[in-house]
């Protein structure tokens, strides 16, 4: 169960990392979510650094509070994703032609002007 949540956190973190840490537009438009993601980022990197030092997967997963920590990270990542989707929906309302563009392509356009 812990491992499933860990994989989901890793996927979400990977998808959002470049958006919240590299995109100046997103950082300025979603400052609260950027701060939230920065906290998750440091927590996730610390978790991964600790996990590298323990060669047995079950030991890493059974650390006290691990499941709660991962569940908390997942909830906060979901919150960041929701805010990002709302931001993109606002852009699509302003520029209806963006409805035909994927969110990834739209993020790329917004980030690069």
mmCIF file of N, CA, C and O in Angstrom:
data_model
loop_
_atom_site.group_PDB
_atom_site.id
_atom_site.type_symbol
_atom_site.label_atom_id
_atom_site.label_comp_id
_atom_site.label_asym_id
_atom_site.label_seq_id
_atom_site.Cartn_x
_atom_site.Cartn_y
_atom_site.Cartn_z
ATOM 1 N N UNK A 1 0.827 -1.200 0.000
ATOM 2 C CA UNK A 1 0.000 0.000 0.000
ATOM 3 C C UNK A 1 0.868 1.260 0.000
ATOM 4 O O UNK A 1 0.594 2.189 -0.747
ATOM 5 N N UNK A 2 1.895 1.265 0.828
ATOM 6 C CA UNK A 2 2.807 2.410 0.891
ATOM 7 C C UNK A 2 3.508 2.596 -0.453
ATOM 8 O O UNK A 2 3.632 3.715 -0.953
ATOM 9 N N UNK A 3 3.915 1.493 -1.040
ATOM 10 C CA UNK A 3 4.634 1.560 -2.304
ATOM 11 C C UNK A 3 3.751 2.130 -3.425
ATOM 12 O O UNK A 3 4.227 2.913 -4.256
ATOM 13 N N UNK A 4 2.474 1.782 -3.427
ATOM 14 C CA UNK A 4 1.554 2.327 -4.433
ATOM 15 C C UNK A 4 1.431 3.840 -4.300
ATOM 16 O O UNK A 4 1.474 4.576 -5.296
ATOM 17 N N UNK A 5 1.280 4.303 -3.078
ATOM 18 C CA UNK A 5 1.181 5.746 -2.846
ATOM 19 C C UNK A 5 2.488 6.423 -3.237
ATOM 20 O O UNK A 5 2.495 7.499 -3.849
ATOM 21 N N UNK A 6 3.606 5.790 -2.908
ATOM 22 C CA UNK A 6 4.925 6.331 -3.234
ATOM 23 C C UNK A 6 5.071 6.506 -4.749
ATOM 24 O O UNK A 6 5.545 7.530 -5.236
ATOM 25 N N UNK A 7 4.649 5.509 -5.505
ATOM 26 C CA UNK A 7 4.718 5.581 -6.964
ATOM 27 C C UNK A 7 3.835 6.714 -7.475
ATOM 28 O O UNK A 7 4.244 7.479 -8.368
ATOM 29 N N UNK A 8 2.650 6.860 -6.926
ATOM 30 C CA UNK A 8 1.753 7.947 -7.344
ATOM 31 C C UNK A 8 2.335 9.318 -7.013
ATOM 32 O O UNK A 8 2.234 10.248 -7.818
ATOM 33 N N UNK A 9 2.937 9.439 -5.843
ATOM 34 C CA UNK A 9 3.587 10.701 -5.462
ATOM 35 C C UNK A 9 4.721 11.006 -6.436
ATOM 36 O O UNK A 9 4.865 12.138 -6.911
ATOM 37 N N UNK A 10 5.501 9.985 -6.755
ATOM 38 C CA UNK A 10 6.629 10.174 -7.670
ATOM 39 C C UNK A 10 6.152 10.636 -9.042
ATOM 40 O O UNK A 10 6.722 11.560 -9.624
ATOM 41 N N UNK A 11 5.103 10.026 -9.549
ATOM 42 C CA UNK A 11 4.556 10.430 -10.856
ATOM 43 C C UNK A 11 4.073 11.879 -10.834
ATOM 44 O O UNK A 11 4.377 12.658 -11.736
ATOM 45 N N UNK A 12 3.315 12.232 -9.810
ATOM 46 C CA UNK A 12 2.787 13.595 -9.721
ATOM 47 C C UNK A 12 3.907 14.606 -9.549
ATOM 48 O O UNK A 12 3.913 15.664 -10.191
ATOM 49 N N UNK A 13 4.848 14.293 -8.684
ATOM 50 C CA UNK A 13 5.968 15.195 -8.439
ATOM 51 C C UNK A 13 6.767 15.407 -9.727
ATOM 52 O O UNK A 13 7.120 16.538 -10.067
ATOM 53 N N UNK A 14 7.006 14.328 -10.464
ATOM 54 C CA UNK A 14 7.762 14.415 -11.712
ATOM 55 C C UNK A 14 7.039 15.298 -12.727
ATOM 56 O O UNK A 14 7.669 16.115 -13.403
ATOM 57 N N UNK A 15 5.729 15.139 -12.817
ATOM 58 C CA UNK A 15 4.956 15.921 -13.777
ATOM 59 C C UNK A 15 4.926 17.407 -13.424
ATOM 60 O O UNK A 15 4.935 18.263 -14.314
ATOM 61 N N UNK A 16 4.906 17.719 -12.149
ATOM 62 C CA UNK A 16 4.757 19.110 -11.720
ATOM 63 C C UNK A 16 6.082 19.832 -11.467
ATOM 64 O O UNK A 16 6.113 21.061 -11.426
ATOM 65 N N UNK A 17 7.164 19.081 -11.309
ATOM 66 C CA UNK A 17 8.439 19.699 -10.945
ATOM 67 C C UNK A 17 8.863 20.778 -11.941
ATOM 68 O O UNK A 17 9.148 21.915 -11.555
ATOM 69 N N UNK A 18 8.915 20.448 -13.212
ATOM 70 C CA UNK A 18 9.386 21.429 -14.192
ATOM 71 C C UNK A 18 8.426 22.602 -14.325
ATOM 72 O O UNK A 18 8.830 23.714 -14.641
ATOM 73 N N UNK A 19 7.159 22.363 -14.074
ATOM 74 C CA UNK A 19 6.167 23.427 -14.200
ATOM 75 C C UNK A 19 6.321 24.443 -13.074
ATOM 76 O O UNK A 19 6.403 25.646 -13.314
ATOM 77 N N UNK A 20 6.379 23.969 -11.843
ATOM 78 C CA UNK A 20 6.411 24.895 -10.707
ATOM 79 C C UNK A 20 7.805 25.417 -10.384
ATOM 80 O O UNK A 20 7.934 26.471 -9.772
ATOM 81 N N UNK A 21 8.850 24.721 -10.792
ATOM 82 C CA UNK A 21 10.190 25.189 -10.462
ATOM 83 C C UNK A 21 10.864 25.928 -11.605
ATOM 84 O O UNK A 21 11.784 26.707 -11.369
ATOM 85 N N UNK A 22 10.414 25.700 -12.847
ATOM 86 C CA UNK A 22 11.110 26.302 -13.983
ATOM 87 C C UNK A 22 10.312 27.386 -14.696
ATOM 88 O O UNK A 22 10.895 28.232 -15.366
ATOM 89 N N UNK A 23 9.014 27.387 -14.560
ATOM 90 C CA UNK A 23 8.192 28.337 -15.308
ATOM 91 C C UNK A 23 7.961 29.614 -14.506
ATOM 92 O O UNK A 23 7.244 29.611 -13.500
ATOM 93 N N UNK A 24 8.546 30.691 -14.985
ATOM 94 C CA UNK A 24 8.397 31.977 -14.298
ATOM 95 C C UNK A 24 6.941 32.448 -14.312
ATOM 96 O O UNK A 24 6.458 33.032 -13.338
ATOM 97 N N UNK A 25 6.230 32.160 -15.408
ATOM 98 C CA UNK A 25 4.825 32.570 -15.507
ATOM 99 C C UNK A 25 3.983 31.873 -14.439
ATOM 100 O O UNK A 25 3.203 32.518 -13.741
ATOM 101 N N UNK A 26 4.146 30.588 -14.309
ATOM 102 C CA UNK A 26 3.384 29.831 -13.310
ATOM 103 C C UNK A 26 3.767 30.291 -11.910
ATOM 104 O O UNK A 26 2.903 30.459 -11.048
ATOM 105 N N UNK A 27 5.050 30.510 -11.680
ATOM 106 C CA UNK A 27 5.512 30.952 -10.359
ATOM 107 C C UNK A 27 4.867 32.287 -9.977
ATOM 108 O O UNK A 27 4.498 32.495 -8.832
ATOM 109 N N UNK A 28 4.725 33.182 -10.947
ATOM 110 C CA UNK A 28 4.147 34.493 -10.634
ATOM 111 C C UNK A 28 2.618 34.436 -10.553
ATOM 112 O O UNK A 28 2.016 35.155 -9.757
ATOM 113 N N UNK A 29 2.000 33.587 -11.357
ATOM 114 C CA UNK A 29 0.542 33.504 -11.376
ATOM 115 C C UNK A 29 -0.029 32.655 -10.241
ATOM 116 O O UNK A 29 -1.159 32.862 -9.815
ATOM 117 N N UNK A 30 0.735 31.679 -9.783
ATOM 118 C CA UNK A 30 0.278 30.774 -8.714
ATOM 119 C C UNK A 30 1.295 30.753 -7.566
ATOM 120 O O UNK A 30 1.900 29.720 -7.280
ATOM 121 N N UNK A 31 1.503 31.888 -6.897
ATOM 122 C CA UNK A 31 2.552 31.948 -5.870
ATOM 123 C C UNK A 31 2.307 31.021 -4.675
ATOM 124 O O UNK A 31 3.255 30.417 -4.155
ATOM 125 N N UNK A 32 1.055 30.878 -4.235
ATOM 126 C CA UNK A 32 0.766 30.007 -3.087
ATOM 127 C C UNK A 32 1.050 28.545 -3.430
ATOM 128 O O UNK A 32 1.628 27.810 -2.631
ATOM 129 N N UNK A 33 0.659 28.155 -4.632
ATOM 130 C CA UNK A 33 0.890 26.770 -5.050
ATOM 131 C C UNK A 33 2.368 26.520 -5.321
ATOM 132 O O UNK A 33 2.861 25.417 -5.098
ATOM 133 N N UNK A 34 3.068 27.552 -5.774
ATOM 134 C CA UNK A 34 4.514 27.412 -5.976
ATOM 135 C C UNK A 34 5.196 27.166 -4.637
ATOM 136 O O UNK A 34 6.048 26.277 -4.516
ATOM 137 N N UNK A 35 4.804 27.915 -3.621
ATOM 138 C CA UNK A 35 5.380 27.710 -2.284
ATOM 139 C C UNK A 35 5.018 26.332 -1.750
ATOM 140 O O UNK A 35 5.848 25.652 -1.139
ATOM 141 N N UNK A 36 3.787 25.928 -1.976
ATOM 142 C CA UNK A 36 3.351 24.593 -1.548
ATOM 143 C C UNK A 36 4.205 23.530 -2.236
ATOM 144 O O UNK A 36 4.699 22.606 -1.603
ATOM 145 N N UNK A 37 4.399 23.694 -3.548
ATOM 146 C CA UNK A 37 5.189 22.699 -4.278
ATOM 147 C C UNK A 37 6.642 22.713 -3.833
ATOM 148 O O UNK A 37 7.270 21.653 -3.741
ATOM 149 N N UNK A 38 7.199 23.872 -3.549
ATOM 150 C CA UNK A 38 8.587 23.941 -3.071
ATOM 151 C C UNK A 38 8.750 23.160 -1.772
ATOM 152 O O UNK A 38 9.759 22.484 -1.554
ATOM 153 N N UNK A 39 7.748 23.245 -0.887
ATOM 154 C CA UNK A 39 7.787 22.462 0.350
ATOM 155 C C UNK A 39 7.719 20.969 0.069
ATOM 156 O O UNK A 39 8.467 20.177 0.654
ATOM 157 N N UNK A 40 6.840 20.579 -0.835
ATOM 158 C CA UNK A 40 6.731 19.170 -1.221
ATOM 159 C C UNK A 40 8.034 18.712 -1.855
ATOM 160 O O UNK A 40 8.519 17.608 -1.569
ATOM 161 N N UNK A 41 8.604 19.550 -2.702
ATOM 162 C CA UNK A 41 9.846 19.219 -3.402
ATOM 163 C C UNK A 41 10.964 18.900 -2.425
ATOM 164 O O UNK A 41 11.634 17.872 -2.556
ATOM 165 N N UNK A 42 11.155 19.756 -1.432
ATOM 166 C CA UNK A 42 12.229 19.506 -0.469
ATOM 167 C C UNK A 42 11.931 18.262 0.374
ATOM 168 O O UNK A 42 12.828 17.457 0.658
ATOM 169 N N UNK A 43 10.667 18.077 0.745
ATOM 170 C CA UNK A 43 10.274 16.896 1.518
ATOM 171 C C UNK A 43 10.480 15.617 0.705
ATOM 172 O O UNK A 43 11.001 14.615 1.209
ATOM 173 N N UNK A 44 10.103 15.651 -0.569
ATOM 174 C CA UNK A 44 10.243 14.485 -1.439
ATOM 175 C C UNK A 44 11.712 14.143 -1.669
ATOM 176 O O UNK A 44 12.109 12.978 -1.618
ATOM 177 N N UNK A 45 12.524 15.161 -1.919
ATOM 178 C CA UNK A 45 13.959 14.922 -2.146
ATOM 179 C C UNK A 45 14.616 14.350 -0.900
ATOM 180 O O UNK A 45 15.481 13.475 -0.993
ATOM 181 N N UNK A 46 14.220 14.819 0.265
ATOM 182 C CA UNK A 46 14.752 14.284 1.527
ATOM 183 C C UNK A 46 14.336 12.824 1.700
ATOM 184 O O UNK A 46 15.141 11.975 2.091
ATOM 185 N N UNK A 47 13.081 12.529 1.391
ATOM 186 C CA UNK A 47 12.580 11.161 1.461
ATOM 187 C C UNK A 47 13.373 10.244 0.535
ATOM 188 O O UNK A 47 13.793 9.154 0.934
ATOM 189 N N UNK A 48 13.624 10.686 -0.672
ATOM 190 C CA UNK A 48 14.364 9.874 -1.633
ATOM 191 C C UNK A 48 15.824 9.705 -1.213
ATOM 192 O O UNK A 48 16.405 8.634 -1.394
ATOM 193 N N UNK A 49 16.393 10.737 -0.625
ATOM 194 C CA UNK A 49 17.775 10.649 -0.152
ATOM 195 C C UNK A 49 17.880 9.600 0.959
ATOM 196 O O UNK A 49 18.820 8.809 1.001
ATOM 197 N N UNK A 50 16.896 9.588 1.861
ATOM 198 C CA UNK A 50 16.874 8.587 2.928
ATOM 199 C C UNK A 50 16.664 7.187 2.372
ATOM 200 O O UNK A 50 17.260 6.217 2.847
ATOM 201 N N UNK A 51 15.818 7.066 1.359
ATOM 202 C CA UNK A 51 15.496 5.759 0.788
ATOM 203 C C UNK A 51 16.685 5.134 0.078
ATOM 204 O O UNK A 51 16.835 3.905 0.086
ATOM 205 N N UNK A 52 17.531 5.951 -0.510
ATOM 206 C CA UNK A 52 18.698 5.435 -1.226
ATOM 207 C C UNK A 52 19.639 4.696 -0.272
ATOM 208 O O UNK A 52 20.286 3.720 -0.650
ATOM 209 N N UNK A 53 19.682 5.120 0.969
ATOM 210 C CA UNK A 53 20.610 4.530 1.936
ATOM 211 C C UNK A 53 20.138 3.201 2.519
ATOM 212 O O UNK A 53 20.894 2.549 3.224
ATOM 213 N N UNK A 54 18.901 2.817 2.243
ATOM 214 C CA UNK A 54 18.360 1.560 2.770
ATOM 215 C C UNK A 54 18.095 0.628 1.587
ATOM 216 O O UNK A 54 17.190 0.884 0.787
ATOM 217 N N UNK A 55 18.858 -0.439 1.465
ATOM 218 C CA UNK A 55 18.743 -1.301 0.277
ATOM 219 C C UNK A 55 17.493 -2.189 0.235
ATOM 220 O O UNK A 55 17.153 -2.718 -0.804
ATOM 221 N N UNK A 56 16.786 -2.338 1.343
ATOM 222 C CA UNK A 56 15.630 -3.225 1.387
ATOM 223 C C UNK A 56 14.352 -2.399 1.345
ATOM 224 O O UNK A 56 14.074 -1.594 2.250
ATOM 225 N N UNK A 57 13.582 -2.621 0.308
ATOM 226 C CA UNK A 57 12.373 -1.826 0.048
ATOM 227 C C UNK A 57 11.379 -1.866 1.211
ATOM 228 O O UNK A 57 10.824 -0.840 1.590
ATOM 229 N N UNK A 58 11.171 -3.037 1.773
ATOM 230 C CA UNK A 58 10.183 -3.153 2.849
ATOM 231 C C UNK A 58 10.581 -2.338 4.074
ATOM 232 O O UNK A 58 9.716 -1.788 4.749
ATOM 233 N N UNK A 59 11.869 -2.256 4.337
ATOM 234 C CA UNK A 59 12.327 -1.454 5.480
ATOM 235 C C UNK A 59 12.013 0.025 5.263
ATOM 236 O O UNK A 59 11.598 0.720 6.190
ATOM 237 N N UNK A 60 12.224 0.491 4.053
ATOM 238 C CA UNK A 60 11.956 1.898 3.735
ATOM 239 C C UNK A 60 10.464 2.189 3.851
ATOM 240 O O UNK A 60 10.060 3.237 4.351
ATOM 241 N N UNK A 61 9.650 1.247 3.399
ATOM 242 C CA UNK A 61 8.198 1.444 3.413
ATOM 243 C C UNK A 61 7.604 1.369 4.821
ATOM 244 O O UNK A 61 6.555 1.948 5.075
ATOM 245 N N UNK A 62 8.263 0.642 5.719
ATOM 246 C CA UNK A 62 7.718 0.433 7.054
ATOM 247 C C UNK A 62 8.173 1.454 8.095
ATOM 248 O O UNK A 62 7.849 1.315 9.270
ATOM 249 N N UNK A 63 8.902 2.469 7.660
ATOM 250 C CA UNK A 63 9.321 3.524 8.587
ATOM 251 C C UNK A 63 8.077 4.187 9.172
ATOM 252 O O UNK A 63 7.107 4.459 8.451
ATOM 253 N N UNK A 64 8.092 4.428 10.491
ATOM 254 C CA UNK A 64 6.946 5.061 11.153
ATOM 255 C C UNK A 64 6.597 6.394 10.493
ATOM 256 O O UNK A 64 7.470 7.234 10.259
ATOM 257 N N UNK A 65 5.335 6.571 10.188
ATOM 258 C CA UNK A 65 4.852 7.814 9.611
ATOM 259 C C UNK A 65 5.035 7.927 8.103
ATOM 260 O O UNK A 65 4.641 8.936 7.517
ATOM 261 N N UNK A 66 5.608 6.906 7.495
ATOM 262 C CA UNK A 66 5.881 6.974 6.048
ATOM 263 C C UNK A 66 4.584 7.100 5.242
ATOM 264 O O UNK A 66 4.472 7.934 4.364
ATOM 265 N N UNK A 67 3.604 6.250 5.563
ATOM 266 C CA UNK A 67 2.342 6.270 4.815
ATOM 267 C C UNK A 67 1.647 7.625 4.972
ATOM 268 O O UNK A 67 1.160 8.191 3.993
ATOM 269 N N UNK A 68 1.620 8.155 6.176
ATOM 270 C CA UNK A 68 0.968 9.434 6.416
ATOM 271 C C UNK A 68 1.692 10.560 5.678
ATOM 272 O O UNK A 68 1.054 11.462 5.119
ATOM 273 N N UNK A 69 3.008 10.510 5.690
ATOM 274 C CA UNK A 69 3.804 11.520 5.003
ATOM 275 C C UNK A 69 3.537 11.504 3.501
ATOM 276 O O UNK A 69 3.332 12.550 2.876
ATOM 277 N N UNK A 70 3.512 10.310 2.922
ATOM 278 C CA UNK A 70 3.247 10.183 1.493
ATOM 279 C C UNK A 70 1.817 10.605 1.152
ATOM 280 O O UNK A 70 1.587 11.268 0.143
ATOM 281 N N UNK A 71 0.863 10.235 1.995
ATOM 282 C CA UNK A 71 -0.531 10.622 1.759
ATOM 283 C C UNK A 71 -0.679 12.144 1.818
ATOM 284 O O UNK A 71 -1.412 12.739 1.011
ATOM 285 N N UNK A 72 0.017 12.767 2.752
ATOM 286 C CA UNK A 72 -0.009 14.225 2.860
ATOM 287 C C UNK A 72 0.594 14.871 1.615
ATOM 288 O O UNK A 72 0.043 15.836 1.072
ATOM 289 N N UNK A 73 1.724 14.334 1.157
ATOM 290 C CA UNK A 73 2.345 14.863 -0.060
ATOM 291 C C UNK A 73 1.401 14.720 -1.251
ATOM 292 O O UNK A 73 1.265 15.637 -2.064
ATOM 293 N N UNK A 74 0.747 13.566 -1.356
ATOM 294 C CA UNK A 74 -0.159 13.325 -2.480
ATOM 295 C C UNK A 74 -1.324 14.300 -2.461
ATOM 296 O O UNK A 74 -1.709 14.843 -3.504
ATOM 297 N N UNK A 75 -1.863 14.565 -1.281
ATOM 298 C CA UNK A 75 -2.975 15.513 -1.162
ATOM 299 C C UNK A 75 -2.534 16.911 -1.592
ATOM 300 O O UNK A 75 -3.268 17.615 -2.300
ATOM 301 N N UNK A 76 -1.346 17.317 -1.180
ATOM 302 C CA UNK A 76 -0.843 18.645 -1.548
ATOM 303 C C UNK A 76 -0.502 18.716 -3.040
ATOM 304 O O UNK A 76 -0.726 19.738 -3.687
ATOM 305 N N UNK A 77 0.024 17.626 -3.596
ATOM 306 C CA UNK A 77 0.287 17.589 -5.038
ATOM 307 C C UNK A 77 -1.013 17.686 -5.829
ATOM 308 O O UNK A 77 -1.081 18.371 -6.855
ATOM 309 N N UNK A 78 -2.046 17.006 -5.348
ATOM 310 C CA UNK A 78 -3.358 17.097 -5.995
ATOM 311 C C UNK A 78 -3.881 18.526 -5.968
ATOM 312 O O UNK A 78 -4.487 19.006 -6.933
ATOM 313 N N UNK A 79 -3.638 19.205 -4.861
ATOM 314 C CA UNK A 79 -4.059 20.598 -4.725
ATOM 315 C C UNK A 79 -3.321 21.482 -5.746
ATOM 316 O O UNK A 79 -3.927 22.340 -6.387
ATOM 317 N N UNK A 80 -2.020 21.250 -5.901
ATOM 318 C CA UNK A 80 -1.234 22.001 -6.891
ATOM 319 C C UNK A 80 -1.749 21.725 -8.301
ATOM 320 O O UNK A 80 -1.887 22.639 -9.111
ATOM 321 N N UNK A 81 -2.026 20.460 -8.594
ATOM 322 C CA UNK A 81 -2.529 20.080 -9.920
ATOM 323 C C UNK A 81 -3.888 20.727 -10.192
ATOM 324 O O UNK A 81 -4.140 21.219 -11.284
ATOM 325 N N UNK A 82 -4.734 20.744 -9.177
ATOM 326 C CA UNK A 82 -6.059 21.350 -9.332
ATOM 327 C C UNK A 82 -5.934 22.846 -9.628
ATOM 328 O O UNK A 82 -6.612 23.359 -10.523
ATOM 329 N N UNK A 83 -5.081 23.532 -8.910
ATOM 330 C CA UNK A 83 -4.878 24.965 -9.140
ATOM 331 C C UNK A 83 -4.314 25.216 -10.534
ATOM 332 O O UNK A 83 -4.706 26.165 -11.215
ATOM 333 N N UNK A 84 -3.397 24.369 -10.951
ATOM 334 C CA UNK A 84 -2.818 24.500 -12.287
ATOM 335 C C UNK A 84 -3.889 24.301 -13.359
ATOM 336 O O UNK A 84 -3.968 25.067 -14.317
ATOM 337 N N UNK A 85 -4.729 23.301 -13.189
ATOM 338 C CA UNK A 85 -5.817 23.063 -14.147
ATOM 339 C C UNK A 85 -6.785 24.243 -14.200
ATOM 340 O O UNK A 85 -7.241 24.633 -15.278
ATOM 341 N N UNK A 86 -7.097 24.831 -13.041
ATOM 342 C CA UNK A 86 -7.978 25.995 -12.998
ATOM 343 C C UNK A 86 -7.342 27.182 -13.717
ATOM 344 O O UNK A 86 -8.014 27.920 -14.451
ATOM 345 N N UNK A 87 -6.041 27.366 -13.537
ATOM 346 C CA UNK A 87 -5.307 28.432 -14.216
ATOM 347 C C UNK A 87 -5.366 28.238 -15.731
ATOM 348 O O UNK A 87 -5.630 29.176 -16.484
ATOM 349 N N UNK A 88 -5.142 27.002 -16.181
ATOM 350 C CA UNK A 88 -5.186 26.720 -17.614
ATOM 351 C C UNK A 88 -6.599 26.902 -18.174
ATOM 352 O O UNK A 88 -6.770 27.396 -19.296
ATOM 353 N N UNK A 89 -7.604 26.533 -17.390
ATOM 354 C CA UNK A 89 -8.989 26.743 -17.821
ATOM 355 C C UNK A 89 -9.299 28.228 -17.982
ATOM 356 O O UNK A 89 -10.021 28.628 -18.901
ATOM 357 N N UNK A 90 -8.758 29.063 -17.089
ATOM 358 C CA UNK A 90 -8.944 30.510 -17.213
ATOM 359 C C UNK A 90 -8.328 31.022 -18.510
ATOM 360 O O UNK A 90 -8.917 31.840 -19.210
ATOM 361 N N UNK A 91 -7.139 30.525 -18.824
ATOM 362 C CA UNK A 91 -6.472 30.930 -20.072
ATOM 363 C C UNK A 91 -7.286 30.496 -21.282
ATOM 364 O O UNK A 91 -7.385 31.217 -22.270
ATOM 365 N N UNK A 92 -7.884 29.321 -21.191
ATOM 366 C CA UNK A 92 -8.697 28.822 -22.306
ATOM 367 C C UNK A 92 -9.964 29.650 -22.480
ATOM 368 O O UNK A 92 -10.450 29.811 -23.595
ATOM 369 N N UNK A 93 -10.509 30.182 -21.387
ATOM 370 C CA UNK A 93 -11.691 31.041 -21.490
ATOM 371 C C UNK A 93 -11.342 32.384 -22.134
ATOM 372 O O UNK A 93 -12.126 32.947 -22.891
ATOM 373 N N UNK A 94 -10.166 32.888 -21.827
ATOM 374 C CA UNK A 94 -9.718 34.156 -22.402
ATOM 375 C C UNK A 94 -9.395 33.990 -23.882
ATOM 376 O O UNK A 94 -9.713 34.853 -24.705
ATOM 377 N N UNK A 95 -8.750 32.881 -24.214
ATOM 378 C CA UNK A 95 -8.349 32.591 -25.597
ATOM 379 C C UNK A 95 -8.973 31.257 -26.019
ATOM 380 O O UNK A 95 -8.365 30.203 -25.854
ATOM 381 N N UNK A 96 -10.181 31.291 -26.565
ATOM 382 C CA UNK A 96 -10.895 30.052 -26.893
ATOM 383 C C UNK A 96 -10.124 29.101 -27.809
ATOM 384 O O UNK A 96 -10.321 27.891 -27.744
ATOM 385 N N UNK A 97 -9.236 29.606 -28.644
ATOM 386 C CA UNK A 97 -8.474 28.703 -29.518
ATOM 387 C C UNK A 97 -7.582 27.742 -28.720
ATOM 388 O O UNK A 97 -7.156 26.720 -29.222
ATOM 389 N N UNK A 98 -7.320 28.074 -27.452
ATOM 390 C CA UNK A 98 -6.514 27.190 -26.597
ATOM 391 C C UNK A 98 -7.249 25.901 -26.228
ATOM 392 O O UNK A 98 -6.637 24.963 -25.741
ATOM 393 N N UNK A 99 -8.574 25.860 -26.435
ATOM 394 C CA UNK A 99 -9.319 24.636 -26.139
ATOM 395 C C UNK A 99 -8.833 23.469 -26.991
ATOM 396 O O UNK A 99 -8.995 22.312 -26.629
ATOM 397 N N UNK A 100 -8.233 23.765 -28.135
ATOM 398 C CA UNK A 100 -7.775 22.719 -29.042
ATOM 399 C C UNK A 100 -6.311 22.346 -28.807
ATOM 400 O O UNK A 100 -5.754 21.541 -29.547
ATOM 401 N N UNK A 101 -5.723 22.934 -27.787
ATOM 402 C CA UNK A 101 -4.318 22.702 -27.472
ATOM 403 C C UNK A 101 -4.236 21.881 -26.190
ATOM 404 O O UNK A 101 -4.973 22.134 -25.238
ATOM 405 N N UNK A 102 -3.341 20.909 -26.168
ATOM 406 C CA UNK A 102 -3.177 20.101 -24.949
ATOM 407 C C UNK A 102 -2.629 20.968 -23.827
ATOM 408 O O UNK A 102 -2.005 22.015 -24.071
ATOM 409 N N UNK A 103 -2.849 20.543 -22.593
ATOM 410 C CA UNK A 103 -2.339 21.301 -21.443
ATOM 411 C C UNK A 103 -0.823 21.404 -21.473
ATOM 412 O O UNK A 103 -0.260 22.438 -21.122
ATOM 413 N N UNK A 104 -0.150 20.351 -21.921
ATOM 414 C CA UNK A 104 1.316 20.365 -21.987
ATOM 415 C C UNK A 104 1.779 21.423 -22.986
ATOM 416 O O UNK A 104 2.674 22.212 -22.698
ATOM 417 N N UNK A 105 1.146 21.435 -24.162
ATOM 418 C CA UNK A 105 1.515 22.432 -25.184
ATOM 419 C C UNK A 105 1.165 23.843 -24.711
ATOM 420 O O UNK A 105 1.932 24.783 -24.950
ATOM 421 N N UNK A 106 0.039 23.992 -24.039
ATOM 422 C CA UNK A 106 -0.363 25.296 -23.527
ATOM 423 C C UNK A 106 0.630 25.791 -22.472
ATOM 424 O O UNK A 106 1.032 26.965 -22.488
ATOM 425 N N UNK A 107 1.050 24.922 -21.600
ATOM 426 C CA UNK A 107 2.047 25.300 -20.596
ATOM 427 C C UNK A 107 3.347 25.745 -21.269
ATOM 428 O O UNK A 107 3.973 26.716 -20.848
ATOM 429 N N UNK A 108 3.743 25.033 -22.314
ATOM 430 C CA UNK A 108 4.947 25.377 -23.039
ATOM 431 C C UNK A 108 4.811 26.767 -23.681
ATOM 432 O O UNK A 108 5.717 27.599 -23.591
ATOM 433 N N UNK A 109 3.653 27.031 -24.284
ATOM 434 C CA UNK A 109 3.422 28.352 -24.892
ATOM 435 C C UNK A 109 3.444 29.459 -23.859
ATOM 436 O O UNK A 109 4.021 30.526 -24.077
ATOM 437 N N UNK A 110 2.788 29.218 -22.717
ATOM 438 C CA UNK A 110 2.744 30.250 -21.679
ATOM 439 C C UNK A 110 4.117 30.487 -21.080
ATOM 440 O O UNK A 110 4.469 31.620 -20.747
ATOM 441 N N UNK A 111 4.884 29.435 -20.942
ATOM 442 C CA UNK A 111 6.221 29.568 -20.348
ATOM 443 C C UNK A 111 7.196 30.293 -21.300
ATOM 444 O O UNK A 111 8.081 30.998 -20.844
ATOM 445 N N UNK A 112 7.001 30.101 -22.579
ATOM 446 C CA UNK A 112 7.928 30.677 -23.543
ATOM 447 C C UNK A 112 7.398 31.931 -24.228
ATOM 448 O O UNK A 112 7.964 32.398 -25.197
ATOM 449 N N UNK A 113 6.309 32.458 -23.693
ATOM 450 C CA UNK A 113 5.766 33.696 -24.235
ATOM 451 C C UNK A 113 5.000 33.409 -25.479
ATOM 452 O O UNK A 113 4.669 34.094 -26.316
#
